[in-house]
């Protein structure tokens, strides 16, 4: 019998190796995985659909064959599995009769999907507390948020329910939950992972799909399995020089690393985040890298204004047609208050508003690219706070204007959206903890298409300061006897 304790001790690569060597049958891994998801979901409330007794079909010869997996309830759709997008308007779900391209690649990689995970309504905020189904809890402290919008996926990985989970990122939605749950969150470059064919782009190219993982080697292995252009897509990325798994030996030479712990959003950086940044700077120096405290000069208020325009216009483009199709308009019986506020603001915007926002984003992208011409890596806090209390981001609070809501959501994670607008890759690593044991994440950004550089440094840091064996209070191995 393959126990939950054994199951939860392996990352995805390790589980797949057990299956390949026939030490464990895929059915045994699946049985343990379904039980683990059931146990954790009772406490964390993370699943939108499932867990399913029978996993979705997947290849028997993929790199991750036999590994339990969960899908975020957004964009990457599996044939026959309802998508709810975190909204009461879609409580019955949208069901596609074909996989998205990324889902097809997940299947070819052998990942056996056993559930889908919750998101905030339309993935519009940095927590996961939809009115549809209720809040997802952080396994480190159930009074805290796991972040968002990939909070359900992050909670499942952090709790040991699954070793790897689909996620996507439009302004930090992979990296923020990774930081708040002690997991690894890689946002690849724009065009690195396919988003179609049902959609050409999401939020004007700011959104990209990938995953949350427990280890760096799982992130590298999955990127090897799913990267590559889809014919006809709007964005594409060059083929990497070699497999990403080959980068796990670490950087071949010392890197030029810029570090900034300041808050661009004029919010105070939490002392325990500053402490983690200081220890990370010291670790990087001890590993032989050239480290300096320096940052690109970005006009935060102009950047935030552009983000507000694209946020609201993108929300309107998704929500207004849906309300019309359902015959409910922007009714508060179907949509949360801040979704309505953003959609109404977006509907009132003009083409010139969008043009100005795109011009600002172009300027910011070029400023970052120029800065990265001098530096290999740029290091910042993923979030300027540790995990926040549930209720901090109340998306159904009608007192918020759209502009105030965007500022409220973005301000604690000011540098995350920089990498969505520019299209460059970034990764959050769990390199710190607070005095009471909550995880603190550090973000590492590179020039566009340089996931190789990020993964090499991340692997080096993981070896120097391992995190995969840390277990939260609501880890599946602590729940099996008490639930």
XYZ file of C-alpha atoms in Angstrom:
483
model
C 0.000 0.000 0.000
C 1.262 3.467 -0.980
C 0.483 5.648 2.034
C -0.375 9.318 2.069
C 2.793 9.953 4.100
C 4.873 8.342 1.337
C 2.893 10.075 -1.402
C 3.300 13.546 0.112
C 7.057 13.107 0.589
C 7.716 13.181 -3.181
C 7.615 16.014 -5.660
C 6.107 15.400 -9.111
C 9.427 14.311 -10.618
C 9.958 11.865 -7.768
C 6.477 10.350 -8.079
C 6.922 9.952 -11.832
C 10.240 8.171 -11.269
C 8.528 5.710 -8.919
C 5.900 4.987 -11.570
C 8.486 4.615 -14.366
C 10.552 2.190 -12.293
C 7.363 0.249 -11.426
C 8.026 0.607 -7.734
C 4.492 1.970 -7.435
C 1.495 1.517 -9.729
C -0.196 4.605 -11.169
C -3.439 3.412 -9.575
C -1.795 3.446 -6.145
C -0.505 6.974 -6.667
C -3.923 8.092 -7.858
C -5.685 6.514 -4.882
C -3.351 8.316 -2.494
C -3.724 11.557 -4.441
C -7.528 11.510 -4.430
C -7.570 10.791 -0.705
C -5.093 13.627 -0.120
C -7.217 16.098 -2.102
C -10.355 14.997 -0.259
C -8.736 15.443 3.144
C -7.251 18.848 2.434
C -10.279 20.207 0.603
C -12.428 19.612 3.688
C -10.221 22.042 5.585
C -9.039 24.393 2.845
C -12.157 24.599 0.617
C -9.946 24.762 -2.473
C -11.742 22.643 -5.099
C -14.177 23.984 -7.678
C -14.836 20.523 -9.183
C -13.820 17.096 -7.898
C -11.859 15.281 -6.749
C -12.810 12.674 -9.321
C -12.546 8.985 -8.545
C -11.172 8.423 -12.056
C -8.473 10.849 -13.237
C -8.746 12.521 -16.607
C -7.077 10.517 -19.366
C -3.355 11.139 -19.762
C -0.417 9.613 -21.610
C 1.232 6.540 -20.121
C 4.687 7.498 -21.402
C 4.987 11.176 -20.432
C 7.619 12.717 -18.184
C 5.051 13.076 -15.373
C 2.961 9.971 -16.043
C 0.890 8.986 -13.040
C 1.275 12.262 -11.146
C -1.940 13.700 -9.637
C -2.616 17.239 -10.800
C -5.263 19.955 -10.434
C -6.507 22.541 -12.921
C -7.208 26.158 -12.071
C -10.784 27.093 -12.965
C -9.677 29.541 -15.678
C -8.487 29.494 -19.315
C -6.922 26.020 -19.523
C -10.038 23.929 -20.089
C -10.421 20.160 -20.216
C -13.106 18.627 -22.378
C -16.193 17.878 -20.323
C -15.064 19.684 -17.151
C -17.220 22.717 -16.224
C -15.500 26.099 -15.920
C -17.103 28.458 -13.405
C -14.542 31.293 -13.399
C -15.351 31.876 -9.740
C -18.653 33.551 -10.612
C -22.251 32.971 -9.567
C -23.136 33.897 -13.149
C -21.495 30.617 -14.205
C -22.566 28.440 -11.292
C -23.676 25.764 -13.766
C -20.412 26.049 -15.675
C -19.215 26.348 -19.252
C -18.327 22.970 -20.756
C -16.031 22.654 -23.765
C -16.057 19.580 -25.972
C -12.327 19.873 -26.698
C -9.208 20.526 -24.648
C -7.283 23.754 -24.832
C -3.820 23.255 -26.322
C -2.172 23.536 -22.920
C -4.519 20.922 -21.457
C -3.616 18.601 -24.329
C 0.054 19.113 -23.465
C -0.593 18.444 -19.791
C -2.188 15.167 -20.830
C 0.766 14.295 -23.086
C 3.082 14.973 -20.161
C 1.165 12.284 -18.264
C -0.371 14.538 -15.613
C -3.512 12.936 -14.228
C -5.968 15.723 -13.346
C -8.123 14.881 -10.320
C -9.898 18.197 -9.597
C -10.196 21.859 -10.524
C -9.408 24.645 -8.065
C -11.155 27.839 -7.050
C -10.364 31.360 -8.147
C -11.728 34.775 -7.148
C -14.429 35.959 -9.513
C -12.846 36.166 -12.990
C -9.405 36.049 -11.291
C -9.628 39.771 -10.551
C -8.020 39.999 -7.132
C -5.071 38.863 -5.026
C -7.034 36.552 -2.760
C -9.317 33.588 -3.409
C -12.606 34.343 -1.681
C -15.391 34.071 -4.272
C -19.023 34.315 -3.243
C -19.428 31.170 -5.345
C -18.275 28.459 -2.951
C -16.574 30.614 -0.342
C -13.015 31.363 0.683
C -9.967 29.153 0.236
C -7.866 28.910 3.409
C -4.096 29.082 3.688
C -2.705 25.757 4.998
C -0.129 27.626 7.099
C -2.879 29.481 8.974
C -6.530 29.030 7.978
C -7.351 32.609 9.027
C -5.010 33.856 6.294
C -5.517 34.062 2.557
C -3.434 31.835 0.263
C -3.312 34.748 -2.166
C -4.829 34.886 -5.608
C -5.889 34.420 -8.127
C -4.322 30.922 -8.168
C -5.006 30.492 -4.458
C -6.815 27.171 -4.774
C -3.946 25.635 -6.724
C -1.322 27.039 -4.345
C -3.185 25.713 -1.295
C -3.346 22.236 -2.820
C 0.399 22.167 -3.505
C 1.418 23.661 -0.159
C -0.747 21.183 1.748
C 0.818 18.182 0.004
C -2.442 17.230 -1.712
C -0.748 17.411 -5.117
C 2.873 18.190 -5.986
C 2.072 20.366 -8.991
C -0.921 22.453 -10.095
C -1.994 24.489 -13.088
C -2.040 28.264 -12.530
C -1.983 31.465 -14.546
C -0.758 34.978 -13.979
C -2.040 38.368 -15.158
C -0.609 40.653 -12.457
C 1.069 38.233 -10.051
C -1.557 35.481 -9.850
C 1.040 32.678 -9.849
C 3.717 34.446 -7.826
C 1.576 36.013 -5.070
C -0.032 32.704 -4.002
C 3.355 30.994 -4.226
C 4.817 33.625 -1.882
C 1.956 33.273 0.599
C 1.970 29.449 0.650
C 5.688 28.655 0.584
C 5.714 27.209 -2.942
C 7.511 27.883 -6.230
C 5.732 30.146 -8.721
C 7.231 30.636 -12.191
C 5.576 33.061 -14.604
C 7.125 32.319 -18.002
C 7.719 34.835 -20.765
C 4.842 35.998 -22.923
C 4.363 33.479 -25.726
C 6.356 30.718 -24.022
C 3.241 28.650 -23.197
C 0.198 28.471 -25.519
C -3.048 30.086 -24.411
C -5.307 29.086 -27.343
C -7.021 28.149 -29.437
C -10.264 29.401 -27.807
C -8.678 32.756 -26.960
C -5.980 34.761 -28.745
C -4.812 36.657 -25.685
C -6.035 37.507 -22.187
C -6.009 41.037 -20.775
C -4.042 42.423 -23.719
C -1.240 39.861 -23.487
C -0.671 40.248 -19.743
C -1.877 36.741 -18.811
C 0.150 33.576 -19.233
C -0.552 30.031 -18.094
C 1.817 27.747 -16.246
C 1.895 26.168 -12.766
C 2.707 26.261 -9.076
C 5.149 23.595 -7.899
C 6.899 22.442 -4.761
C 10.373 22.240 -6.329
C 12.379 24.008 -9.004
C 13.047 20.779 -10.874
C 9.297 20.248 -11.282
C 8.963 23.740 -12.779
C 11.816 23.030 -15.202
C 10.443 19.611 -16.157
C 6.959 20.968 -16.770
C 8.225 23.881 -18.856
C 10.130 21.378 -20.999
C 6.887 19.460 -21.474
C 4.521 22.306 -22.395
C 6.501 25.154 -23.984
C 6.330 25.946 -27.661
C 4.345 28.057 -30.063
C 0.861 27.147 -31.239
C 0.241 27.921 -34.899
C -1.662 31.146 -35.300
C -1.109 32.522 -31.815
C -0.530 36.236 -31.450
C 2.616 35.861 -29.330
C 5.510 33.449 -29.663
C 8.825 32.804 -27.940
C 12.088 31.462 -29.374
C 12.980 27.825 -28.765
C 15.312 27.490 -25.761
C 18.929 26.567 -26.475
C 18.662 23.388 -24.397
C 16.153 21.653 -22.111
C 15.284 23.607 -19.005
C 16.149 20.593 -16.860
C 19.745 21.085 -17.985
C 19.788 24.420 -16.144
C 19.375 22.753 -12.749
C 23.133 22.479 -12.250
C 23.042 26.214 -11.498
C 24.546 29.320 -13.128
C 27.746 28.688 -15.008
C 29.288 31.921 -13.734
C 28.553 34.608 -11.131
C 25.541 36.724 -12.038
C 25.043 40.478 -11.928
C 22.096 40.870 -9.563
C 20.172 44.057 -8.788
C 18.156 44.146 -5.562
C 15.412 46.540 -4.475
C 13.405 46.096 -1.264
C 11.568 49.427 -1.512
C 7.816 49.738 -1.988
C 7.010 51.398 -5.278
C 3.422 51.761 -4.139
C 4.229 54.062 -1.174
C 3.096 51.363 1.249
C 5.376 50.358 4.105
C 7.296 47.138 3.508
C 6.682 44.740 6.379
C 9.769 44.323 8.636
C 9.801 40.553 8.205
C 9.770 40.952 4.439
C 12.723 43.340 4.741
C 14.487 40.763 6.903
C 13.968 38.108 4.233
C 15.278 40.458 1.567
C 18.407 41.146 3.638
C 19.077 37.445 4.180
C 18.521 36.766 0.475
C 20.996 39.494 -0.493
C 23.530 37.920 1.861
C 22.887 34.442 0.464
C 23.360 35.652 -3.098
C 26.640 37.317 -2.125
C 27.822 34.178 -0.312
C 27.147 32.190 -3.484
C 29.566 34.442 -5.340
C 27.192 36.690 -7.257
C 27.753 40.409 -7.749
C 24.903 42.108 -5.880
C 23.973 45.788 -5.772
C 20.981 47.702 -4.439
C 19.581 49.444 -7.518
C 16.310 49.554 -9.487
C 14.871 50.839 -12.765
C 13.216 54.236 -12.523
C 9.526 53.500 -13.075
C 6.832 56.158 -12.587
C 4.568 54.185 -10.257
C 1.497 56.406 -10.529
C 1.540 56.435 -14.330
C 2.114 52.681 -14.347
C -0.794 52.138 -11.947
C -3.051 54.366 -14.045
C -2.278 52.257 -17.119
C -2.899 49.053 -15.178
C -6.249 50.420 -14.047
C -7.302 51.097 -17.628
C -6.341 47.647 -18.908
C -7.844 45.979 -15.814
C -11.185 47.729 -16.274
C -11.302 47.437 -20.054
C -10.387 43.757 -19.890
C -13.040 43.138 -17.243
C -15.678 44.898 -19.325
C -14.713 42.897 -22.412
C -15.295 39.644 -20.510
C -18.167 40.474 -18.177
C -20.470 42.774 -20.171
C -21.031 40.283 -23.038
C -21.555 37.489 -20.511
C -24.198 39.470 -18.648
C -25.913 40.266 -21.947
C -25.813 36.631 -23.085
C -27.346 35.484 -19.798
C -29.930 38.266 -19.893
C -28.915 39.553 -16.452
C -26.811 42.606 -17.313
C -24.448 43.552 -14.500
C -26.771 42.369 -11.762
C -25.363 42.117 -8.215
C -27.274 38.834 -7.953
C -24.787 37.369 -10.423
C -21.627 39.495 -10.171
C -19.602 40.818 -7.231
C -19.575 44.548 -6.523
C -16.001 45.304 -7.599
C -16.445 43.248 -10.778
C -19.431 45.433 -11.613
C -17.523 48.623 -10.777
C -14.575 47.615 -12.991
C -16.847 46.515 -15.842
C -18.820 49.752 -15.741
C -15.613 51.806 -15.683
C -14.184 49.779 -18.547
C -17.324 50.149 -20.615
C -17.045 53.946 -20.262
C -13.430 54.074 -21.455
C -12.485 55.248 -24.918
C -10.031 53.949 -27.508
C -7.784 56.874 -26.593
C -7.738 55.699 -22.969
C -6.488 52.299 -24.067
C -3.984 53.868 -26.453
C -2.513 55.925 -23.615
C -2.313 52.851 -21.383
C -0.559 50.852 -24.105
C 1.894 53.716 -24.620
C 2.713 53.754 -20.901
C 3.157 49.988 -20.891
C 5.470 50.229 -23.876
C 7.569 52.826 -22.067
C 7.754 50.683 -18.927
C 8.687 47.587 -20.944
C 11.530 49.445 -22.630
C 12.738 50.891 -19.338
C 12.889 47.405 -17.826
C 14.617 45.959 -20.896
C 17.229 48.727 -20.808
C 17.813 48.109 -17.117
C 18.157 44.360 -17.693
C 20.818 45.093 -20.281
C 23.034 45.898 -17.291
C 21.819 43.157 -14.948
C 21.138 39.438 -15.220
C 18.561 39.277 -12.424
C 16.379 41.810 -10.618
C 15.290 40.829 -7.073
C 12.328 42.322 -5.175
C 9.786 41.151 -2.603
C 7.018 39.184 -4.274
C 4.670 40.805 -1.782
C 5.544 43.585 0.645
C 3.509 41.819 3.340
C 3.352 38.280 4.739
C 0.088 36.380 4.112
C -2.876 38.664 4.751
C -6.041 38.008 6.724
C -9.025 36.630 4.881
C -11.332 39.560 4.216
C -8.535 42.036 3.446
C -9.695 42.091 -0.190
C -13.492 42.119 -0.070
C -14.478 41.986 -3.719
C -18.142 42.457 -2.873
C -17.633 45.757 -1.061
C -19.741 48.316 -2.961
C -17.873 51.264 -1.465
C -14.901 50.808 -3.800
C -14.586 52.725 -7.024
C -12.838 50.794 -9.762
C -9.730 52.976 -9.439
C -9.526 52.547 -5.667
C -10.085 48.806 -5.940
C -7.236 48.320 -8.428
C -4.910 50.326 -6.198
C -6.013 48.268 -3.183
C -5.306 44.986 -4.999
C -2.034 45.944 -6.703
C -0.332 48.005 -3.977
C 0.840 45.093 -1.757
C 2.524 43.456 -4.763
C 3.813 46.441 -6.746
C 6.537 44.844 -8.857
C 4.612 41.741 -9.920
C 2.671 43.418 -12.750
C 5.927 44.784 -14.182
C 6.575 41.328 -15.620
C 3.087 40.923 -17.051
C 3.232 44.233 -18.874
C 6.761 43.636 -20.172
C 6.244 39.946 -20.888
C 9.503 39.056 -19.129
C 9.727 35.972 -16.864
C 9.758 36.040 -13.071
C 9.737 33.462 -10.309
C 8.792 33.594 -6.625
C 10.826 31.435 -4.249
C 10.016 30.679 -0.573
C 13.202 32.044 0.968
C 11.894 33.388 4.265
C 9.498 32.917 7.145
C 7.978 35.251 9.690
C 8.528 34.850 13.426
C 5.299 32.862 13.615
C 6.288 30.588 10.753
C 4.363 32.070 7.816
C 6.107 31.943 4.415
C 7.678 34.958 2.735
C 8.462 34.898 -0.973
C 11.174 36.653 -2.953
C 10.726 37.507 -6.636
C 13.494 37.085 -9.205
C 13.031 38.609 -12.648
C 15.105 38.208 -15.809
C 15.126 39.626 -19.316
C 12.456 38.320 -21.641
C 12.884 34.663 -22.706
C 15.567 34.040 -20.051
C 13.750 31.387 -18.041
C 16.996 29.432 -18.273
C 18.769 32.016 -16.160
C 15.950 32.133 -13.608
C 15.767 28.362 -13.236
C 19.539 28.012 -12.892
C 19.684 30.537 -10.064
C 16.528 29.150 -8.437
C 18.015 25.654 -8.385
C 21.197 26.996 -6.797
C 19.201 28.808 -4.097
C 17.046 25.743 -3.443
C 20.153 23.642 -2.897
C 21.669 26.252 -0.592
C 18.487 26.815 1.405
C 16.072 23.880 0.878
C 12.360 24.407 1.424
C 10.533 21.368 0.014
C 10.327 19.561 3.353
C 8.659 22.432 5.224
C 5.137 21.449 6.180
C 2.276 23.766 7.127
C -0.094 23.083 10.018
C -2.785 21.853 7.609
C -0.505 19.485 5.711
C -2.245 16.352 4.478
C -0.101 14.147 6.712
C -1.480 15.976 9.741
C -5.087 15.607 8.604
C -5.473 11.916 7.818
C -6.160 10.867 11.411
C -8.236 13.861 12.479
C -10.512 14.523 9.517
